[in-house]
PDB file of C-alpha atoms in Angstrom:
ATOM      1  CA  UNK A 103      -0.389 -38.912 118.516  1.00 43.00           C
ATOM      2  CA  UNK A 104      -1.204 -41.194 115.611  1.00 44.00           C
ATOM      3  CA  UNK A 105      -4.910 -40.451 115.974  1.00 47.00           C
ATOM      4  CA  UNK A 106      -4.329 -36.714 115.932  1.00 45.00           C
ATOM      5  CA  UNK A 107      -2.378 -36.759 112.582  1.00 46.00           C
ATOM      6  CA  UNK A 108      -5.018 -38.993 111.007  1.00 46.00           C
ATOM      7  CA  UNK A 109      -7.806 -36.567 111.906  1.00 47.00           C
ATOM      8  CA  UNK A 110      -6.153 -33.585 109.993  1.00 47.00           C
ATOM      9  CA  UNK A 111      -5.969 -35.286 106.553  1.00 50.00           C
ATOM     10  CA  UNK A 112      -9.581 -34.667 105.407  1.00 53.00           C
ATOM     11  CA  UNK A 113      -9.187 -30.890 105.989  1.00 64.00           C
ATOM     12  CA  UNK A 114      -5.925 -30.714 104.021  1.00 62.00           C
ATOM     13  CA  UNK A 115      -7.385 -32.354 100.901  1.00 63.00           C
ATOM     14  CA  UNK A 116     -10.406 -30.094 101.067  1.00 65.00           C
ATOM     15  CA  UNK A 117      -8.208 -27.005 101.111  1.00 67.00           C
ATOM     16  CA  UNK A 118      -6.112 -28.407  98.235  1.00 68.00           C
ATOM     17  CA  UNK A 119      -9.203 -28.982  96.068  1.00 67.00           C
ATOM     18  CA  UNK A 120     -10.485 -25.484  96.842  1.00 69.00           C
ATOM     19  CA  UNK A 121      -7.108 -23.995  95.840  1.00 69.00           C
ATOM     20  CA  UNK A 122      -7.053 -25.951  92.602  1.00 71.00           C
ATOM     21  CA  UNK A 123     -10.621 -24.856  91.781  1.00 67.00           C
ATOM     22  CA  UNK A 124      -9.728 -21.179  92.315  1.00 64.00           C
ATOM     23  CA  UNK A 125      -6.644 -21.571  90.129  1.00 64.00           C
ATOM     24  CA  UNK A 126      -8.780 -23.198  87.394  1.00 66.00           C
ATOM     25  CA  UNK A 127     -11.306 -20.339  87.524  1.00 70.00           C
ATOM     26  CA  UNK A 128      -8.540 -17.739  87.283  1.00 67.00           C
ATOM     27  CA  UNK A 129      -6.942 -19.530  84.347  1.00 66.00           C
ATOM     28  CA  UNK A 130     -10.312 -19.756  82.570  1.00 63.00           C
ATOM     29  CA  UNK A 131     -10.963 -16.069  82.972  1.00 61.00           C
ATOM     30  CA  UNK A 132      -7.434 -15.217  81.828  1.00 55.00           C
ATOM     31  CA  UNK A 133      -7.640 -17.458  78.725  1.00 59.00           C
ATOM     32  CA  UNK A 134     -11.017 -15.963  77.780  1.00 57.00           C
ATOM     33  CA  UNK A 135      -9.625 -12.459  78.041  1.00 51.00           C
ATOM     34  CA  UNK A 136      -6.587 -13.402  75.978  1.00 54.00           C
ATOM     35  CA  UNK A 137      -8.822 -14.987  73.302  1.00 51.00           C
ATOM     36  CA  UNK A 138     -10.986 -11.874  73.122  1.00 50.00           C
ATOM     37  CA  UNK A 139      -8.063  -9.510  72.921  1.00 49.00           C
ATOM     38  CA  UNK A 140      -6.261 -11.618  70.313  1.00 52.00           C
ATOM     39  CA  UNK A 141      -9.382 -11.721  68.130  1.00 51.00           C
ATOM     40  CA  UNK A 142      -9.825  -7.974  68.425  1.00 48.00           C
ATOM     41  CA  UNK A 143      -6.202  -7.304  67.454  1.00 48.00           C
ATOM     42  CA  UNK A 144      -6.560  -9.608  64.436  1.00 42.00           C
ATOM     43  CA  UNK A 145      -9.514  -7.561  63.198  1.00 47.00           C
ATOM     44  CA  UNK A 146      -7.483  -4.390  63.631  1.00 46.00           C
ATOM     45  CA  UNK A 147      -4.620  -5.830  61.583  1.00 40.00           C
ATOM     46  CA  UNK A 148      -6.689  -7.295  58.739  1.00 41.00           C
ATOM     47  CA  UNK A 149      -9.365  -4.656  58.632  1.00 47.00           C
ATOM     48  CA  UNK A 150     -13.039  -5.246  58.065  1.00 46.00           C
ATOM     49  CA  UNK A 151     -13.562  -8.430  56.060  1.00 46.00           C
ATOM     50  CA  UNK A 152     -15.948  -8.028  53.094  1.00 46.00           C
ATOM     51  CA  UNK A 153     -19.283  -9.692  53.286  1.00 45.00           C
ATOM     52  CA  UNK A 154     -20.323 -11.600  50.165  1.00 45.00           C
ATOM     53  CA  UNK A 155     -23.364 -10.079  48.502  1.00 47.00           C
ATOM     54  CA  UNK A 156     -26.083 -12.150  47.027  1.00 47.00           C
ATOM     55  CA  UNK A 157     -26.222 -11.758  43.225  1.00 49.00           C
ATOM     56  CA  UNK A 158     -29.517 -10.916  41.606  1.00 48.00           C
ATOM     57  CA  UNK A 159     -30.690 -10.886  37.987  1.00 52.00           C
ATOM     58  CA  UNK A 160     -32.190  -7.420  38.260  1.00 51.00           C
ATOM     59  CA  UNK A 161     -30.505  -4.831  35.950  1.00 50.00           C
ATOM     60  CA  UNK A 162     -28.752  -1.942  37.639  1.00 46.00           C
ATOM     61  CA  UNK A 163     -30.614   1.354  37.527  1.00 48.00           C
ATOM     62  CA  UNK A 164     -29.089   3.933  35.186  1.00 45.00           C
ATOM     63  CA  UNK A 165     -28.512   7.392  36.585  1.00 47.00           C
ATOM     64  CA  UNK A 166     -29.750   9.875  33.934  1.00 42.00           C
ATOM     65  CA  UNK A 167     -27.373  12.557  35.176  1.00 42.00           C
ATOM     66  CA  UNK A 168     -24.242  10.384  34.930  1.00 40.00           C
ATOM     67  CA  UNK A 169     -25.060   9.113  31.421  1.00 40.00           C
ATOM     68  CA  UNK A 170     -26.080  12.445  29.944  1.00 40.00           C
ATOM     69  CA  UNK A 171     -29.616  11.204  29.264  1.00 40.00           C
ATOM     70  CA  UNK A 172     -32.762  12.991  30.316  1.00 41.00           C
ATOM     71  CA  UNK A 173     -35.058  11.500  32.898  1.00 39.00           C
ATOM     72  CA  UNK A 174     -37.313   8.842  31.432  1.00 41.00           C
ATOM     73  CA  UNK A 175     -34.951   8.061  28.552  1.00 40.00           C
ATOM     74  CA  UNK A 176     -34.252   4.609  30.005  1.00 41.00           C
ATOM     75  CA  UNK A 177     -37.810   3.592  29.264  1.00 42.00           C
ATOM     76  CA  UNK A 178     -37.128   3.930  25.539  1.00 43.00           C
ATOM     77  CA  UNK A 179     -34.021   1.718  25.445  1.00 39.00           C
ATOM     78  CA  UNK A 180     -35.090  -1.748  24.367  1.00 43.00           C
ATOM     79  CA  UNK A 181     -31.834  -3.079  22.904  1.00 45.00           C
ATOM     80  CA  UNK A 182     -29.625  -2.663  26.012  1.00 45.00           C
ATOM     81  CA  UNK A 183     -28.461  -6.038  27.490  1.00 48.00           C
ATOM     82  CA  UNK A 184     -29.846  -6.927  30.927  1.00 49.00           C
ATOM     83  CA  UNK A 185     -26.429  -7.545  32.504  1.00 52.00           C
ATOM     84  CA  UNK A 186     -22.758  -6.715  31.981  1.00 49.00           C
ATOM     85  CA  UNK A 187     -22.017 -10.396  31.196  1.00 51.00           C
ATOM     86  CA  UNK A 188     -24.525 -10.400  28.315  1.00 50.00           C
ATOM     87  CA  UNK A 189     -23.190  -7.058  27.037  1.00 47.00           C
ATOM     88  CA  UNK A 190     -19.622  -8.399  27.044  1.00 49.00           C
ATOM     89  CA  UNK A 191     -20.720 -11.480  25.105  1.00 47.00           C
ATOM     90  CA  UNK A 192     -22.477  -9.287  22.535  1.00 45.00           C
ATOM     91  CA  UNK A 193     -19.401  -7.069  22.071  1.00 48.00           C
ATOM     92  CA  UNK A 194     -17.138 -10.098  21.614  1.00 43.00           C
ATOM     93  CA  UNK A 195     -19.422 -11.624  18.989  1.00 43.00           C
ATOM     94  CA  UNK A 196     -19.724  -8.426  16.938  1.00 41.00           C
ATOM     95  CA  UNK A 197     -16.627  -7.521  14.788  1.00 40.00           C
ATOM     96  CA  UNK A 198     -15.154  -4.105  15.471  1.00 39.00           C
ATOM     97  CA  UNK A 199     -15.509  -3.088  11.825  1.00 36.00           C
ATOM     98  CA  UNK A 200     -19.311  -3.313  12.025  1.00 35.00           C
ATOM     99  CA  UNK A 201     -20.360  -0.956  14.847  1.00 38.00           C
ATOM    100  CA  UNK A 202     -23.666  -1.697  16.561  1.00 36.00           C
ATOM    101  CA  UNK A 203     -26.167   1.102  16.263  1.00 36.00           C
ATOM    102  CA  UNK A 204     -27.013   2.413  19.736  1.00 35.00           C
ATOM    103  CA  UNK A 205     -29.000   5.454  20.879  1.00 37.00           C
ATOM    104  CA  UNK A 206     -26.948   8.607  20.385  1.00 36.00           C
ATOM    105  CA  UNK A 207     -24.708   7.097  17.664  1.00 35.00           C
ATOM    106  CA  UNK A 208     -24.850   7.824  13.955  1.00 37.00           C
ATOM    107  CA  UNK A 209     -26.424   5.121  11.860  1.00 34.00           C
ATOM    108  CA  UNK A 210     -24.496   3.292   9.124  1.00 36.00           C
ATOM    109  CA  UNK A 211     -27.369   4.093   6.827  1.00 40.00           C
ATOM    110  CA  UNK A 212     -26.395   6.768   4.337  1.00 40.00           C
ATOM    111  CA  UNK A 213     -22.634   6.088   4.621  1.00 42.00           C
ATOM    112  CA  UNK A 214     -20.509   7.090   1.623  1.00 47.00           C
ATOM    113  CA  UNK A 215     -20.443   4.402  -1.051  1.00 47.00           C
ATOM    114  CA  UNK A 216     -17.348   3.530  -3.092  1.00 57.00           C
ATOM    115  CA  UNK A 217     -16.782   5.986  -5.953  1.00 75.00           C
ATOM    116  CA  UNK A 218     -18.096   4.763  -9.288  1.00 89.00           C
ATOM    117  CA  UNK A 219     -15.311   4.304 -11.817  1.00 95.00           C
ATOM    118  CA  UNK A 220     -14.783   4.201 -15.559  1.00 97.00           C
ATOM    119  CA  UNK A 221     -11.790   4.247 -17.911  1.00 97.00           C
ATOM    120  CA  UNK A 222     -10.318   6.020 -20.911  1.00 98.00           C
ATOM    121  CA  UNK A 223      -8.176   4.700 -23.746  1.00 98.00           C
ATOM    122  CA  UNK A 224      -7.155   5.659 -27.268  1.00 98.00           C
ATOM    123  CA  UNK A 225      -4.430   5.909 -29.907  1.00 98.00           C
ATOM    124  CA  UNK A 226      -2.443   9.045 -30.680  1.00 98.00           C
ATOM    125  CA  UNK A 227      -0.835   9.258 -34.138  1.00 98.00           C
ATOM    126  CA  UNK A 228       0.727  11.681 -36.601  1.00 98.00           C
ATOM    127  CA  UNK A 229       1.637  11.749 -40.302  1.00 97.00           C
ATOM    128  CA  UNK A 230       5.315  11.369 -41.074  1.00 95.00           C
ATOM    129  CA  UNK A 231       4.948  12.150 -44.817  1.00 91.00           C
ATOM    130  CA  UNK A 232       2.863  11.096 -47.766  1.00 87.00           C
ATOM    131  CA  UNK A 233       5.083   8.071 -48.386  1.00 92.00           C
ATOM    132  CA  UNK A 234       5.499   6.670 -44.851  1.00 92.00           C
ATOM    133  CA  UNK A 235       2.095   7.735 -43.632  1.00 95.00           C
ATOM    134  CA  UNK A 236       0.729   7.268 -40.089  1.00 97.00           C
ATOM    135  CA  UNK A 237       3.101   6.753 -37.189  1.00 97.00           C
ATOM    136  CA  UNK A 238       2.481   6.463 -33.443  1.00 98.00           C
ATOM    137  CA  UNK A 239       2.919   9.676 -31.476  1.00 98.00           C
ATOM    138  CA  UNK A 240       5.183   8.071 -28.898  1.00 98.00           C
ATOM    139  CA  UNK A 241       5.176   9.798 -25.474  1.00 97.00           C
ATOM    140  CA  UNK A 242       2.297  12.114 -26.352  1.00 98.00           C
ATOM    141  CA  UNK A 243       0.834  13.488 -23.101  1.00 97.00           C
ATOM    142  CA  UNK A 244      -2.799  13.005 -22.080  1.00 98.00           C
ATOM    143  CA  UNK A 245      -3.968  15.351 -19.287  1.00 97.00           C
ATOM    144  CA  UNK A 246      -7.375  15.137 -17.600  1.00 98.00           C
ATOM    145  CA  UNK A 247      -9.010  17.815 -15.429  1.00 97.00           C
ATOM    146  CA  UNK A 248     -12.443  17.279 -13.885  1.00 96.00           C
ATOM    147  CA  UNK A 249     -14.861  20.116 -14.572  1.00 96.00           C
ATOM    148  CA  UNK A 250     -15.448  20.443 -10.798  1.00 95.00           C
ATOM    149  CA  UNK A 251     -11.710  20.621  -9.981  1.00 96.00           C
ATOM    150  CA  UNK A 252     -10.579  23.372  -7.574  1.00 96.00           C
ATOM    151  CA  UNK A 253      -7.172  24.769  -8.544  1.00 95.00           C
ATOM    152  CA  UNK A 254      -6.590  25.962  -4.971  1.00 95.00           C
ATOM    153  CA  UNK A 255      -6.312  22.358  -3.731  1.00 95.00           C
ATOM    154  CA  UNK A 256      -2.828  21.848  -5.240  1.00 95.00           C
ATOM    155  CA  UNK A 257       0.515  23.650  -4.949  1.00 95.00           C
ATOM    156  CA  UNK A 258       2.459  25.430  -7.676  1.00 92.00           C
ATOM    157  CA  UNK A 259       4.962  22.576  -7.730  1.00 94.00           C
ATOM    158  CA  UNK A 260       2.206  19.996  -8.216  1.00 95.00           C
ATOM    159  CA  UNK A 261       0.773  22.102 -11.008  1.00 95.00           C
ATOM    160  CA  UNK A 262       4.182  22.171 -12.713  1.00 94.00           C
ATOM    161  CA  UNK A 263       4.474  18.400 -12.412  1.00 95.00           C
ATOM    162  CA  UNK A 264       1.062  18.052 -14.064  1.00 96.00           C
ATOM    163  CA  UNK A 265       2.123  20.342 -16.927  1.00 94.00           C
ATOM    164  CA  UNK A 266       4.940  17.953 -17.908  1.00 94.00           C
ATOM    165  CA  UNK A 267       2.560  14.987 -17.996  1.00 94.00           C
ATOM    166  CA  UNK A 268       2.512  13.529 -14.487  1.00 95.00           C
ATOM    167  CA  UNK A 269      -0.441  13.445 -12.071  1.00 94.00           C
ATOM    168  CA  UNK A 270       0.463  14.336  -8.441  1.00 92.00           C
ATOM    169  CA  UNK A 271      -0.779  11.733  -5.960  1.00 89.00           C
ATOM    170  CA  UNK A 272      -4.247  12.402  -4.522  1.00 88.00           C
ATOM    171  CA  UNK A 273      -4.492  15.684  -6.455  1.00 90.00           C
ATOM    172  CA  UNK A 274      -7.690  14.874  -8.345  1.00 88.00           C
ATOM    173  CA  UNK A 275      -5.778  15.274 -11.612  1.00 96.00           C
ATOM    174  CA  UNK A 276      -5.078  12.415 -14.049  1.00 97.00           C
ATOM    175  CA  UNK A 277      -2.429  11.920 -16.714  1.00 97.00           C
ATOM    176  CA  UNK A 278      -1.026   9.325 -19.085  1.00 97.00           C
ATOM    177  CA  UNK A 279       1.378   8.878 -22.005  1.00 97.00           C
ATOM    178  CA  UNK A 280       1.166   7.119 -25.340  1.00 98.00           C
ATOM    179  CA  UNK A 281       3.343   4.014 -25.602  1.00 98.00           C
ATOM    180  CA  UNK A 282       5.509   2.863 -28.514  1.00 97.00           C
ATOM    181  CA  UNK A 283       2.408   1.999 -30.506  1.00 98.00           C
ATOM    182  CA  UNK A 284       0.720   5.301 -29.754  1.00 98.00           C
ATOM    183  CA  UNK A 285      -1.759   3.644 -27.372  1.00 98.00           C
ATOM    184  CA  UNK A 286      -2.701   4.880 -23.918  1.00 98.00           C
ATOM    185  CA  UNK A 287      -5.123   3.820 -21.211  1.00 97.00           C
ATOM    186  CA  UNK A 288      -6.089   5.513 -17.949  1.00 97.00           C
ATOM    187  CA  UNK A 289      -8.197   3.446 -15.550  1.00 95.00           C
ATOM    188  CA  UNK A 290     -10.008   3.983 -12.227  1.00 94.00           C
ATOM    189  CA  UNK A 291     -11.411   7.342 -13.262  1.00 96.00           C
ATOM    190  CA  UNK A 292     -14.287   8.636 -11.136  1.00 96.00           C
ATOM    191  CA  UNK A 293     -17.340   9.064 -13.333  1.00 96.00           C
ATOM    192  CA  UNK A 294     -18.107  12.567 -14.493  1.00 96.00           C
ATOM    193  CA  UNK A 295     -17.159  15.260 -16.977  1.00 97.00           C
ATOM    194  CA  UNK A 296     -13.532  16.045 -17.817  1.00 97.00           C
ATOM    195  CA  UNK A 297     -11.513  18.422 -19.941  1.00 97.00           C
ATOM    196  CA  UNK A 298      -8.938  16.404 -21.875  1.00 98.00           C
ATOM    197  CA  UNK A 299      -5.782  17.925 -23.347  1.00 97.00           C
ATOM    198  CA  UNK A 300      -3.562  15.842 -25.614  1.00 98.00           C
ATOM    199  CA  UNK A 301      -0.132  17.299 -26.331  1.00 97.00           C
ATOM    200  CA  UNK A 302       1.873  15.820 -29.227  1.00 97.00           C
ATOM    201  CA  UNK A 303       5.466  14.755 -28.726  1.00 97.00           C
ATOM    202  CA  UNK A 304       6.308  14.217 -32.406  1.00 97.00           C
ATOM    203  CA  UNK A 305       4.722  17.238 -34.083  1.00 97.00           C
ATOM    204  CA  UNK A 306       5.256  20.972 -33.664  1.00 96.00           C
ATOM    205  CA  UNK A 307       3.081  23.984 -34.333  1.00 95.00           C
ATOM    206  CA  UNK A 308       3.748  27.475 -35.678  1.00 94.00           C
ATOM    207  CA  UNK A 309       5.028  29.277 -32.576  1.00 91.00           C
ATOM    208  CA  UNK A 310       4.380  32.631 -34.291  1.00 92.00           C
ATOM    209  CA  UNK A 311       0.678  32.022 -33.808  1.00 91.00           C
ATOM    210  CA  UNK A 312      -0.918  32.493 -30.369  1.00 90.00           C
ATOM    211  CA  UNK A 313      -2.554  29.623 -28.546  1.00 90.00           C
ATOM    212  CA  UNK A 314      -6.144  29.172 -29.637  1.00 90.00           C
ATOM    213  CA  UNK A 315      -8.860  30.817 -27.575  1.00 91.00           C
ATOM    214  CA  UNK A 316     -10.692  27.533 -27.030  1.00 90.00           C
ATOM    215  CA  UNK A 317      -8.083  25.809 -24.786  1.00 89.00           C
ATOM    216  CA  UNK A 318      -7.578  29.072 -22.905  1.00 91.00           C
ATOM    217  CA  UNK A 319     -11.306  29.301 -22.201  1.00 93.00           C
ATOM    218  CA  UNK A 320     -11.541  25.648 -21.145  1.00 93.00           C
ATOM    219  CA  UNK A 321      -8.319  25.229 -19.153  1.00 95.00           C
ATOM    220  CA  UNK A 322      -7.265  28.580 -17.697  1.00 95.00           C
ATOM    221  CA  UNK A 323      -9.933  28.579 -14.911  1.00 95.00           C
ATOM    222  CA  UNK A 324      -8.297  25.413 -13.500  1.00 96.00           C
ATOM    223  CA  UNK A 325      -4.676  26.626 -13.619  1.00 96.00           C
ATOM    224  CA  UNK A 326      -3.048  28.972 -11.080  1.00 95.00           C
ATOM    225  CA  UNK A 327       0.109  29.866 -13.013  1.00 94.00           C
ATOM    226  CA  UNK A 328      -1.251  29.912 -16.542  1.00 93.00           C
ATOM    227  CA  UNK A 329       1.816  31.416 -18.279  1.00 92.00           C
ATOM    228  CA  UNK A 330       4.157  28.864 -16.691  1.00 93.00           C
ATOM    229  CA  UNK A 331       1.766  26.035 -17.536  1.00 94.00           C
ATOM    230  CA  UNK A 332       1.558  27.290 -21.122  1.00 90.00           C
ATOM    231  CA  UNK A 333       5.333  27.430 -21.569  1.00 89.00           C
ATOM    232  CA  UNK A 334       5.770  23.868 -20.321  1.00 89.00           C
ATOM    233  CA  UNK A 335       2.997  22.277 -22.376  1.00 86.00           C
ATOM    234  CA  UNK A 336       1.533  24.207 -25.312  1.00 86.00           C
ATOM    235  CA  UNK A 337       4.129  26.668 -26.628  1.00 84.00           C
ATOM    236  CA  UNK A 338       5.807  24.684 -29.437  1.00 91.00           C
ATOM    237  CA  UNK A 339       3.819  21.413 -29.637  1.00 94.00           C
ATOM    238  CA  UNK A 340       0.568  20.660 -31.358  1.00 96.00           C
ATOM    239  CA  UNK A 341      -2.328  20.079 -28.933  1.00 96.00           C
ATOM    240  CA  UNK A 342      -5.944  19.032 -28.896  1.00 97.00           C
ATOM    241  CA  UNK A 343      -8.483  20.028 -26.223  1.00 96.00           C
ATOM    242  CA  UNK A 344     -11.995  18.614 -25.770  1.00 97.00           C
ATOM    243  CA  UNK A 345     -14.607  17.800 -23.114  1.00 97.00           C
ATOM    244  CA  UNK A 346     -15.509  14.146 -22.425  1.00 97.00           C
ATOM    245  CA  UNK A 347     -17.730  12.184 -20.044  1.00 97.00           C
ATOM    246  CA  UNK A 348     -16.606   9.071 -18.151  1.00 97.00           C
ATOM    247  CA  UNK A 349     -19.435   6.628 -17.409  1.00 97.00           C
ATOM    248  CA  UNK A 350     -19.642   3.891 -14.799  1.00 96.00           C
ATOM    249  CA  UNK A 351     -18.141   0.576 -15.906  1.00 95.00           C
ATOM    250  CA  UNK A 352     -17.422   1.924 -19.400  1.00 96.00           C
ATOM    251  CA  UNK A 353     -14.132   2.527 -21.223  1.00 97.00           C
ATOM    252  CA  UNK A 354     -14.297   5.571 -23.462  1.00 98.00           C
ATOM    253  CA  UNK A 355     -12.221   5.383 -26.658  1.00 97.00           C
ATOM    254  CA  UNK A 356     -10.775   8.799 -27.465  1.00 98.00           C
ATOM    255  CA  UNK A 357      -8.131   8.895 -30.200  1.00 98.00           C
ATOM    256  CA  UNK A 358      -6.550  11.703 -32.194  1.00 98.00           C
ATOM    257  CA  UNK A 359      -4.245  12.181 -35.180  1.00 98.00           C
ATOM    258  CA  UNK A 360      -2.108  15.336 -35.277  1.00 98.00           C
ATOM    259  CA  UNK A 361      -1.318  15.169 -38.992  1.00 97.00           C
ATOM    260  CA  UNK A 362       1.953  16.577 -40.295  1.00 96.00           C
ATOM    261  CA  UNK A 363       4.413  18.390 -38.120  1.00 95.00           C
ATOM    262  CA  UNK A 364       4.955  22.110 -38.787  1.00 91.00           C
ATOM    263  CA  UNK A 365       8.719  21.770 -39.241  1.00 85.00           C
TER     264      UNK A 365
END
């Protein structure tokens, strides 16, 4: 009996090894399938992963249709940077207040230059009597109208303000008053020809006489409401009207004495 049991052992171990080998093969196949399926599901969850592109120094081609340029226009552009990095560096180095001239843009050449300026000053006086003599015409009004002034560019209210000796802001009209010494000065006047009207504050005129034809001829074309302007400025006061020229960098001296008052 002992010999019979000993003879069966080699067959048992052989079967055991075969079983273990089969199990190992099955496990290998199963793990490979699981690995494949898990990798596939990961791709589905994350999506397609981008592939890094190799950078080149070649400039991108410009589509004439998308830029509004005609075909062949790219051959004429010599000042365009080769890459977006170089263009960004150029834009950062150039201040925004000095635009770079590019094809299709207007050139800075021929831009409007600052207006040339001059000034006007003078002394306005009158004669008190033969004994006292000359005195300053304090608060005498000095009104300036450019000979190219368009009366339709201001309102009736602004025109009324000008008649009493004040210049509305940005109206193109200019005004001043004589100080306690009879002196006045108006600066920053654009060069050119002006009609000047000086209206006395200390002397009066004969209101029975009409306004002279000369100031009407010179001033009426620039005034919308002439009768209202006349009543606020020239009705009872002495006045003086003339035409002057303001030159660049020069101060014109224009003075006047109104003499004796009417009453």
